[in-house]
Amino acid sequence: MSDNFDIGNFDAPQEASPPPDLSYLNGLNEGQTAAVQSLDGPVLVLAGAGTGKTRVLITRLAHILNMRDVRPWEILAVTFTNKAAAEMRERTANLVGPQAIEIKLGTFHSIGVWLLRRHAELVGLNTNFTILDTDDQLRLLKQILVDEGIDVKKWPPRGLAAVIDRWKDKGLRPDQVKDLDGNGFAHGRAGELYKIYQTRLTAQNACDFGDLLLHILTLFQQNPEILAQYQNRFKYILVDEYQDTNVAQYLMLRLLAQKHKNICCVGDDDQSIYGWRGAEVGNILKFEDDFPGADVIRLERNYRSTSHILGAASGLISRNESRLGKTLFTEGNDGEKVVLNGLWDGGNEARWVADEIENIERKGASLKDVAILVRASFQTRDFEECFLSMGIKYRVIGGLRFYERREIRDVLAYLRVINQADDDLAFERIYNLPKRGLGAKALEKIRNIGRANNLSLSRAAVLAVEQKLFKGKPLAALSELCANFEHWRAQKDLIPPNELVEAVLEESGYFDMWRQDKSVEAEGKKENLKELGPALADYESLGQFLEHVSLVMENNEDKSDEMVSVMTLHSAKGLEYDTVFLPGWEEGLFPHQRALDENGLKALEEERRLAYVGITRAKLRCYISHASNRRIHGQWQSSLPSRFVDELPKEHIADQSEQGVYNTSRASDASSTFTWRTAEPTHYTDVMKKRAAANEALVDNTTQPLKSDGSDTGKEVGSRIFHQKFGYGRILRKDGPKLEIAFEKAGTKKVMENFVQTC
């Protein structure tokens, strides 16, 4: 470069650069504008529900490129899902043009893969490493457990995977964990197994999803020059949904931001609801400690919900202590108050919801703008059954419909073979489920026997056992399976269908398979299986139930857009609907008792955040309900309203005169004549007084075997009885403990003696 320059040109007029186009700032409110324009240093944007956080993120990206000497590839933008990343990329491109593609924008895991491909050798991998999916991970863990002489039935691979995943979420390598952290897996051997697992992964030039972040932490911590390279490169870092970060993600971001400290994290501490999968709400709460002098900007103007909905949500979440604090408001109208309803049982709750949906549909509402958000997936069955009977179209979002779920279809396959021995498709599904040593070769042998003798698979299996066409363990396993089916078929017409399915679940070993499974998914599957018995209780025969399921599955083929959305509260985050129903607000269900037992106050606050998320999904109308009695996994339980009901500010809850009184005219059982709407959030003592008064006028409402002092001898032919579901009737026939009863409203049914009471 020459040191000479032309003095004569020094005073020549310079062409002024045009001012940057800041039209993208138009329409931003005060909080959004502050979040966009606060470019330098650490910034935490507390973005409440419906406050336009995505617009802020996109506009901030444009403003950085416009106002700072920074190139697109010097910006790192991180979010959680591929869908969110794609939306951000598209909207950024619309705002800033082609240079948007040069911004390093993606999910945590995609950024991790990008970094790891560039430096794989520094963590013992080649650049063409394989990323294992869940099935491959479990297969490898099973091999390790078998090699180490550990019983995989007692200590299943999924359980070990869950322990290792938790360690990786916390950024812990095998040399950093303690056996006591392993949740007692394999008598404290989890740490040792984790080390073997990582060694096997490296030997196979592979990693799992947890490694995509764990290896990056190792890379940065052990290679300061590599860390410095990326600290220098990324002058600005933007993070979406910061409240959902786990420890490993938090540590990676903190390391990268140490040089320039231009990190902007957008999130909502009141919507941190994924603690069960590693998210740490503490990451957002301690942002100011991690980055002293940080700007904290609150987005509180809500563009989604009415004033009453926001008031109810804000009043509820204010009970949490672990929060930074903000209050949502809207400049729209007050709208309708939140409807709060107490009902007798889950069935009445589902019918009430269905009636309300029909009411608002008659007023012009669209079914696609209606959602039912439940705390636990087993709650969906009552709504599915009710909607099918009333012809209301629905879809289950974020999961399968009840009868589509894998575990339910497995048990249905057992029931189909019991009902119809020639159902080959059903037999193929479960002949080796749970694992009983009958692999693909065994099935092919059974199939060949069937073809040679013109028999279905299950009948061919019986022939194979009788003629001892198998040897050793396969023969023993097949013999036991055939004997079970023979036993179940003999029981089919002697015991109620719900008792039959419970026998199948236990005697087949299928339920025990999930009982032994320690994965997160196993709990939900066990809950669904426990709901299958009650589903059959409504049917006189197994055949009638299976016919009903076939009709249900046919209904599922409807792909029209006009459907009510049914999903769990966790699945609803980020969505919005005109009308939202929040059923099941009862102690033990919501807040969930297991969560409270495991994590105490921390879990309670997360459950309350989940309730807040549910309410703020509603744009125009929000309905909250609780039932006095609920059948959970076949057992009736009396319930208190959730403590969250009592925490709703009464000024935002419709009083009795505004709501009207719900009439359970659709209900067929005597207990349905009692229900109440809560005029305002009530204390538990008031609720219990109402419940006690109601119970004095009603027969005991329970489907559990009724307790007897031994003096009840009136269950004879001709006796008048009461059943909690079918109501009043008279005994027509009696065969030991089995009764055939003509019910006044439900027709003739077969029930067990212990499930009725004489009048």
mmCIF file of C-alpha atoms in Angstrom, residues 18-271:
data_model
loop_
_atom_site.group_PDB
_atom_site.id
_atom_site.type_symbol
_atom_site.label_atom_id
_atom_site.label_comp_id
_atom_site.label_asym_id
_atom_site.label_seq_id
_atom_site.Cartn_x
_atom_site.Cartn_y
_atom_site.Cartn_z
ATOM 1 C CA PRO A 18 -27.700 7.443 1.469
ATOM 2 C CA PRO A 19 -29.251 7.075 4.919
ATOM 3 C CA PRO A 20 -30.246 3.526 5.764
ATOM 4 C CA ASP A 21 -33.845 2.539 5.116
ATOM 5 C CA LEU A 22 -35.392 2.069 8.554
ATOM 6 C CA SER A 23 -38.951 1.556 7.370
ATOM 7 C CA TYR A 24 -38.921 -1.863 9.002
ATOM 8 C CA LEU A 25 -39.206 -0.071 12.362
ATOM 9 C CA ASN A 26 -42.627 1.278 11.424
ATOM 10 C CA GLY A 27 -45.417 -0.287 13.395
ATOM 11 C CA LEU A 28 -43.279 -1.488 16.294
ATOM 12 C CA ASN A 29 -44.539 -0.597 19.743
ATOM 13 C CA GLU A 30 -42.306 1.032 22.358
ATOM 14 C CA GLY A 31 -41.021 -2.207 23.882
ATOM 15 C CA GLN A 32 -40.401 -3.832 20.509
ATOM 16 C CA THR A 33 -38.522 -0.759 19.269
ATOM 17 C CA ALA A 34 -36.291 -0.784 22.357
ATOM 18 C CA ALA A 35 -35.534 -4.480 21.863
ATOM 19 C CA VAL A 36 -34.594 -3.923 18.217
ATOM 20 C CA GLN A 37 -32.451 -0.808 18.755
ATOM 21 C CA SER A 38 -30.509 -1.973 21.823
ATOM 22 C CA LEU A 39 -27.759 -3.515 19.710
ATOM 23 C CA ASP A 40 -24.604 -3.437 21.806
ATOM 24 C CA GLY A 41 -23.893 -5.518 24.878
ATOM 25 C CA PRO A 42 -26.005 -8.256 26.455
ATOM 26 C CA VAL A 43 -29.776 -7.928 26.097
ATOM 27 C CA LEU A 44 -32.531 -10.049 27.585
ATOM 28 C CA VAL A 45 -35.925 -9.618 25.936
ATOM 29 C CA LEU A 46 -38.695 -10.957 28.160
ATOM 30 C CA ALA A 47 -41.346 -11.595 25.534
ATOM 31 C CA GLY A 48 -44.733 -12.454 27.001
ATOM 32 C CA ALA A 49 -47.212 -14.665 25.175
ATOM 33 C CA GLY A 50 -48.534 -13.068 21.995
ATOM 34 C CA THR A 51 -46.242 -10.023 22.164
ATOM 35 C CA GLY A 52 -44.612 -10.401 18.736
ATOM 36 C CA LYS A 53 -41.212 -11.836 19.664
ATOM 37 C CA THR A 54 -40.549 -13.371 16.237
ATOM 38 C CA ARG A 55 -41.028 -9.974 14.588
ATOM 39 C CA VAL A 56 -38.581 -8.485 17.080
ATOM 40 C CA LEU A 57 -35.954 -11.138 16.306
ATOM 41 C CA ILE A 58 -36.239 -10.695 12.540
ATOM 42 C CA THR A 59 -36.258 -6.907 12.734
ATOM 43 C CA ARG A 60 -33.269 -6.944 15.057
ATOM 44 C CA LEU A 61 -31.303 -9.017 12.533
ATOM 45 C CA ALA A 62 -32.070 -6.445 9.842
ATOM 46 C CA HIS A 63 -31.140 -3.558 12.135
ATOM 47 C CA ILE A 64 -27.762 -5.108 13.011
ATOM 48 C CA LEU A 65 -26.908 -5.480 9.307
ATOM 49 C CA ASN A 66 -28.046 -1.917 8.633
ATOM 50 C CA MET A 67 -26.478 -0.098 11.567
ATOM 51 C CA ARG A 68 -23.280 -1.997 12.401
ATOM 52 C CA ASP A 69 -20.128 -2.856 10.474
ATOM 53 C CA VAL A 70 -20.864 -6.549 10.465
ATOM 54 C CA ARG A 71 -21.118 -9.171 7.758
ATOM 55 C CA PRO A 72 -24.010 -11.671 7.688
ATOM 56 C CA TRP A 73 -21.735 -14.648 8.505
ATOM 57 C CA GLU A 74 -20.614 -12.850 11.676
ATOM 58 C CA ILE A 75 -24.116 -13.232 13.111
ATOM 59 C CA LEU A 76 -25.215 -16.424 14.875
ATOM 60 C CA ALA A 77 -28.959 -16.975 15.326
ATOM 61 C CA VAL A 78 -30.110 -20.052 17.225
ATOM 62 C CA THR A 79 -33.558 -21.501 17.812
ATOM 63 C CA PHE A 80 -34.994 -24.866 18.847
ATOM 64 C CA THR A 81 -36.941 -26.406 15.999
ATOM 65 C CA ASN A 82 -36.328 -26.790 12.287
ATOM 66 C CA LYS A 83 -39.727 -25.232 11.650
ATOM 67 C CA ALA A 84 -38.860 -22.112 13.660
ATOM 68 C CA ALA A 85 -35.458 -21.844 11.945
ATOM 69 C CA ALA A 86 -37.068 -22.112 8.495
ATOM 70 C CA GLU A 87 -39.615 -19.432 9.372
ATOM 71 C CA MET A 88 -36.902 -17.115 10.668
ATOM 72 C CA ARG A 89 -34.802 -17.617 7.537
ATOM 73 C CA GLU A 90 -37.746 -16.930 5.217
ATOM 74 C CA ARG A 91 -38.880 -13.813 7.048
ATOM 75 C CA THR A 92 -35.329 -12.494 7.332
ATOM 76 C CA ALA A 93 -34.829 -12.962 3.583
ATOM 77 C CA ASN A 94 -38.028 -11.010 2.916
ATOM 78 C CA LEU A 95 -36.657 -8.166 5.019
ATOM 79 C CA VAL A 96 -32.951 -8.002 4.148
ATOM 80 C CA GLY A 97 -32.721 -9.852 0.837
ATOM 81 C CA PRO A 98 -30.248 -12.521 -0.360
ATOM 82 C CA GLN A 99 -27.637 -11.817 2.323
ATOM 83 C CA ALA A 100 -29.934 -13.526 4.822
ATOM 84 C CA ILE A 101 -28.715 -16.899 3.569
ATOM 85 C CA GLU A 102 -25.204 -16.080 4.817
ATOM 86 C CA ILE A 103 -26.369 -15.622 8.433
ATOM 87 C CA LYS A 104 -25.441 -18.656 10.523
ATOM 88 C CA LEU A 105 -29.008 -19.515 11.502
ATOM 89 C CA GLY A 106 -30.239 -22.883 12.723
ATOM 90 C CA THR A 107 -31.144 -25.129 15.627
ATOM 91 C CA PHE A 108 -28.704 -25.921 18.418
ATOM 92 C CA HIS A 109 -28.151 -29.367 16.981
ATOM 93 C CA SER A 110 -27.633 -28.186 13.394
ATOM 94 C CA ILE A 111 -25.061 -25.662 14.608
ATOM 95 C CA GLY A 112 -23.457 -28.464 16.615
ATOM 96 C CA VAL A 113 -23.206 -30.699 13.529
ATOM 97 C CA TRP A 114 -21.664 -27.858 11.506
ATOM 98 C CA LEU A 115 -18.996 -27.227 14.136
ATOM 99 C CA LEU A 116 -18.315 -30.914 14.718
ATOM 100 C CA ARG A 117 -17.818 -31.671 11.013
ATOM 101 C CA ARG A 118 -15.114 -28.992 10.938
ATOM 102 C CA HIS A 119 -13.217 -30.241 14.006
ATOM 103 C CA ALA A 120 -14.227 -33.885 14.420
ATOM 104 C CA GLU A 121 -10.679 -35.151 14.767
ATOM 105 C CA LEU A 122 -10.166 -33.101 17.927
ATOM 106 C CA VAL A 123 -12.808 -35.193 19.739
ATOM 107 C CA GLY A 124 -11.692 -38.533 18.278
ATOM 108 C CA LEU A 125 -14.024 -38.710 15.258
ATOM 109 C CA ASN A 126 -13.651 -38.531 11.490
ATOM 110 C CA THR A 127 -15.494 -35.835 9.580
ATOM 111 C CA ASN A 128 -17.876 -38.406 8.063
ATOM 112 C CA PHE A 129 -19.157 -39.527 11.479
ATOM 113 C CA THR A 130 -22.624 -41.088 11.747
ATOM 114 C CA ILE A 131 -25.398 -39.637 13.899
ATOM 115 C CA LEU A 132 -27.329 -42.470 15.564
ATOM 116 C CA ASP A 133 -31.089 -42.312 15.735
ATOM 117 C CA THR A 134 -32.949 -43.545 18.809
ATOM 118 C CA ASP A 135 -33.328 -47.121 17.557
ATOM 119 C CA ASP A 136 -29.613 -47.456 16.816
ATOM 120 C CA GLN A 137 -28.744 -45.922 20.177
ATOM 121 C CA LEU A 138 -30.948 -48.424 22.022
ATOM 122 C CA ARG A 139 -29.535 -51.323 20.004
ATOM 123 C CA LEU A 140 -25.989 -50.352 20.972
ATOM 124 C CA LEU A 141 -26.924 -49.900 24.640
ATOM 125 C CA LYS A 142 -28.585 -53.307 24.669
ATOM 126 C CA GLN A 143 -25.410 -54.891 23.292
ATOM 127 C CA ILE A 144 -23.414 -53.249 26.078
ATOM 128 C CA LEU A 145 -25.822 -54.399 28.783
ATOM 129 C CA VAL A 146 -25.768 -57.976 27.488
ATOM 130 C CA ASP A 147 -21.961 -57.941 27.235
ATOM 131 C CA GLU A 148 -21.757 -56.729 30.829
ATOM 132 C CA GLY A 149 -24.089 -59.468 32.070
ATOM 133 C CA ILE A 150 -26.899 -57.095 33.022
ATOM 134 C CA ASP A 151 -30.508 -58.319 32.757
ATOM 135 C CA VAL A 152 -32.100 -56.142 30.056
ATOM 136 C CA LYS A 153 -35.590 -56.957 31.334
ATOM 137 C CA LYS A 154 -34.809 -55.557 34.751
ATOM 138 C CA TRP A 155 -32.557 -52.769 33.450
ATOM 139 C CA PRO A 156 -33.830 -51.949 29.929
ATOM 140 C CA PRO A 157 -31.765 -49.977 27.404
ATOM 141 C CA ARG A 158 -34.292 -47.131 27.411
ATOM 142 C CA GLY A 159 -33.672 -46.596 31.103
ATOM 143 C CA LEU A 160 -29.931 -46.315 30.573
ATOM 144 C CA ALA A 161 -30.487 -44.031 27.571
ATOM 145 C CA ALA A 162 -32.582 -41.705 29.748
ATOM 146 C CA VAL A 163 -29.826 -41.498 32.386
ATOM 147 C CA ILE A 164 -27.104 -40.816 29.781
ATOM 148 C CA ASP A 165 -29.252 -38.225 28.000
ATOM 149 C CA ARG A 166 -29.742 -36.350 31.288
ATOM 150 C CA TRP A 167 -25.988 -36.295 31.845
ATOM 151 C CA LYS A 168 -25.367 -35.008 28.337
ATOM 152 C CA ASP A 169 -28.051 -32.324 28.749
ATOM 153 C CA LYS A 170 -26.019 -31.132 31.735
ATOM 154 C CA GLY A 171 -22.808 -31.141 29.713
ATOM 155 C CA LEU A 172 -21.229 -33.982 31.694
ATOM 156 C CA ARG A 173 -18.721 -36.393 30.175
ATOM 157 C CA PRO A 174 -18.225 -39.901 31.645
ATOM 158 C CA ASP A 175 -15.297 -38.693 33.787
ATOM 159 C CA GLN A 176 -17.500 -35.971 35.300
ATOM 160 C CA VAL A 177 -20.452 -38.009 36.528
ATOM 161 C CA LYS A 178 -21.037 -39.804 39.786
ATOM 162 C CA ASP A 179 -22.743 -43.162 40.029
ATOM 163 C CA LEU A 180 -25.184 -41.685 42.518
ATOM 164 C CA ASP A 181 -26.484 -39.446 39.723
ATOM 165 C CA GLY A 182 -27.482 -42.537 37.752
ATOM 166 C CA ASN A 183 -30.791 -42.920 39.527
ATOM 167 C CA GLY A 184 -29.750 -46.314 40.872
ATOM 168 C CA PHE A 185 -29.591 -47.872 37.407
ATOM 169 C CA ALA A 186 -27.996 -51.347 37.485
ATOM 170 C CA HIS A 187 -26.993 -50.905 41.137
ATOM 171 C CA GLY A 188 -24.900 -47.815 40.497
ATOM 172 C CA ARG A 189 -23.138 -48.984 37.318
ATOM 173 C CA ALA A 190 -24.563 -46.250 35.057
ATOM 174 C CA GLY A 191 -21.366 -44.192 35.088
ATOM 175 C CA GLU A 192 -19.297 -47.199 34.079
ATOM 176 C CA LEU A 193 -21.775 -48.097 31.304
ATOM 177 C CA TYR A 194 -21.754 -44.477 30.059
ATOM 178 C CA LYS A 195 -17.978 -44.686 29.653
ATOM 179 C CA ILE A 196 -18.234 -47.966 27.710
ATOM 180 C CA TYR A 197 -20.988 -46.482 25.537
ATOM 181 C CA GLN A 198 -18.903 -43.435 24.602
ATOM 182 C CA THR A 199 -15.924 -45.661 23.803
ATOM 183 C CA ARG A 200 -18.087 -47.809 21.516
ATOM 184 C CA LEU A 201 -19.485 -44.722 19.790
ATOM 185 C CA THR A 202 -15.995 -43.390 19.082
ATOM 186 C CA ALA A 203 -14.845 -46.774 17.795
ATOM 187 C CA GLN A 204 -17.771 -46.787 15.354
ATOM 188 C CA ASN A 205 -17.135 -43.152 14.323
ATOM 189 C CA ALA A 206 -20.596 -42.275 15.588
ATOM 190 C CA CYS A 207 -22.353 -39.969 18.018
ATOM 191 C CA ASP A 208 -25.883 -39.537 19.321
ATOM 192 C CA PHE A 209 -27.858 -36.293 19.475
ATOM 193 C CA GLY A 210 -26.593 -35.427 22.937
ATOM 194 C CA ASP A 211 -23.011 -35.633 21.651
ATOM 195 C CA LEU A 212 -23.672 -32.898 19.103
ATOM 196 C CA LEU A 213 -23.512 -30.407 21.974
ATOM 197 C CA LEU A 214 -21.371 -32.340 24.449
ATOM 198 C CA HIS A 215 -18.539 -32.722 21.920
ATOM 199 C CA ILE A 216 -18.685 -28.993 21.135
ATOM 200 C CA LEU A 217 -18.296 -28.181 24.829
ATOM 201 C CA THR A 218 -15.334 -30.545 25.011
ATOM 202 C CA LEU A 219 -13.884 -28.987 21.854
ATOM 203 C CA PHE A 220 -14.149 -25.445 23.231
ATOM 204 C CA GLN A 221 -12.975 -26.294 26.743
ATOM 205 C CA GLN A 222 -9.919 -28.282 25.617
ATOM 206 C CA ASN A 223 -8.942 -26.137 22.608
ATOM 207 C CA PRO A 224 -8.951 -22.445 23.569
ATOM 208 C CA GLU A 225 -7.597 -21.420 20.159
ATOM 209 C CA ILE A 226 -10.644 -23.004 18.449
ATOM 210 C CA LEU A 227 -12.967 -21.271 20.878
ATOM 211 C CA ALA A 228 -11.228 -17.942 20.216
ATOM 212 C CA GLN A 229 -11.734 -18.441 16.469
ATOM 213 C CA TYR A 230 -15.516 -18.598 16.863
ATOM 214 C CA GLN A 231 -15.635 -15.940 19.554
ATOM 215 C CA ASN A 232 -13.951 -13.586 17.087
ATOM 216 C CA ARG A 233 -16.189 -14.622 14.223
ATOM 217 C CA PHE A 234 -19.593 -14.249 15.879
ATOM 218 C CA LYS A 235 -19.864 -10.567 16.769
ATOM 219 C CA TYR A 236 -23.610 -10.833 17.408
ATOM 220 C CA ILE A 237 -25.533 -13.765 18.837
ATOM 221 C CA LEU A 238 -29.328 -14.043 18.931
ATOM 222 C CA VAL A 239 -31.142 -16.826 20.791
ATOM 223 C CA ASP A 240 -34.835 -17.663 20.593
ATOM 224 C CA GLU A 241 -36.832 -19.458 23.342
ATOM 225 C CA TYR A 242 -33.986 -19.002 25.820
ATOM 226 C CA GLN A 243 -36.132 -20.310 28.676
ATOM 227 C CA ASP A 244 -36.004 -23.763 27.071
ATOM 228 C CA THR A 245 -32.204 -24.117 26.997
ATOM 229 C CA ASN A 246 -30.577 -26.936 28.924
ATOM 230 C CA VAL A 247 -27.234 -26.657 30.720
ATOM 231 C CA ALA A 248 -25.150 -27.820 27.732
ATOM 232 C CA GLN A 249 -26.782 -25.263 25.416
ATOM 233 C CA TYR A 250 -26.377 -22.550 28.017
ATOM 234 C CA LEU A 251 -22.669 -23.312 28.472
ATOM 235 C CA MET A 252 -22.031 -23.276 24.719
ATOM 236 C CA LEU A 253 -23.715 -19.879 24.300
ATOM 237 C CA ARG A 254 -21.932 -18.409 27.290
ATOM 238 C CA LEU A 255 -18.532 -19.497 25.945
ATOM 239 C CA LEU A 256 -19.199 -18.049 22.487
ATOM 240 C CA ALA A 257 -20.415 -14.682 23.824
ATOM 241 C CA GLN A 258 -17.470 -13.948 26.121
ATOM 242 C CA LYS A 259 -15.485 -11.758 23.683
ATOM 243 C CA HIS A 260 -17.999 -9.340 22.163
ATOM 244 C CA LYS A 261 -20.809 -9.897 24.689
ATOM 245 C CA ASN A 262 -23.309 -8.839 22.020
ATOM 246 C CA ILE A 263 -25.760 -11.573 22.919
ATOM 247 C CA CYS A 264 -29.515 -11.071 22.766
ATOM 248 C CA CYS A 265 -31.665 -13.777 24.323
ATOM 249 C CA VAL A 266 -35.406 -13.712 23.735
ATOM 250 C CA GLY A 267 -37.647 -15.809 25.952
ATOM 251 C CA ASP A 268 -40.356 -15.949 28.567
ATOM 252 C CA ASP A 269 -39.611 -17.290 32.018
ATOM 253 C CA ASP A 270 -43.373 -17.731 32.479
ATOM 254 C CA GLN A 271 -43.456 -20.224 29.600
#
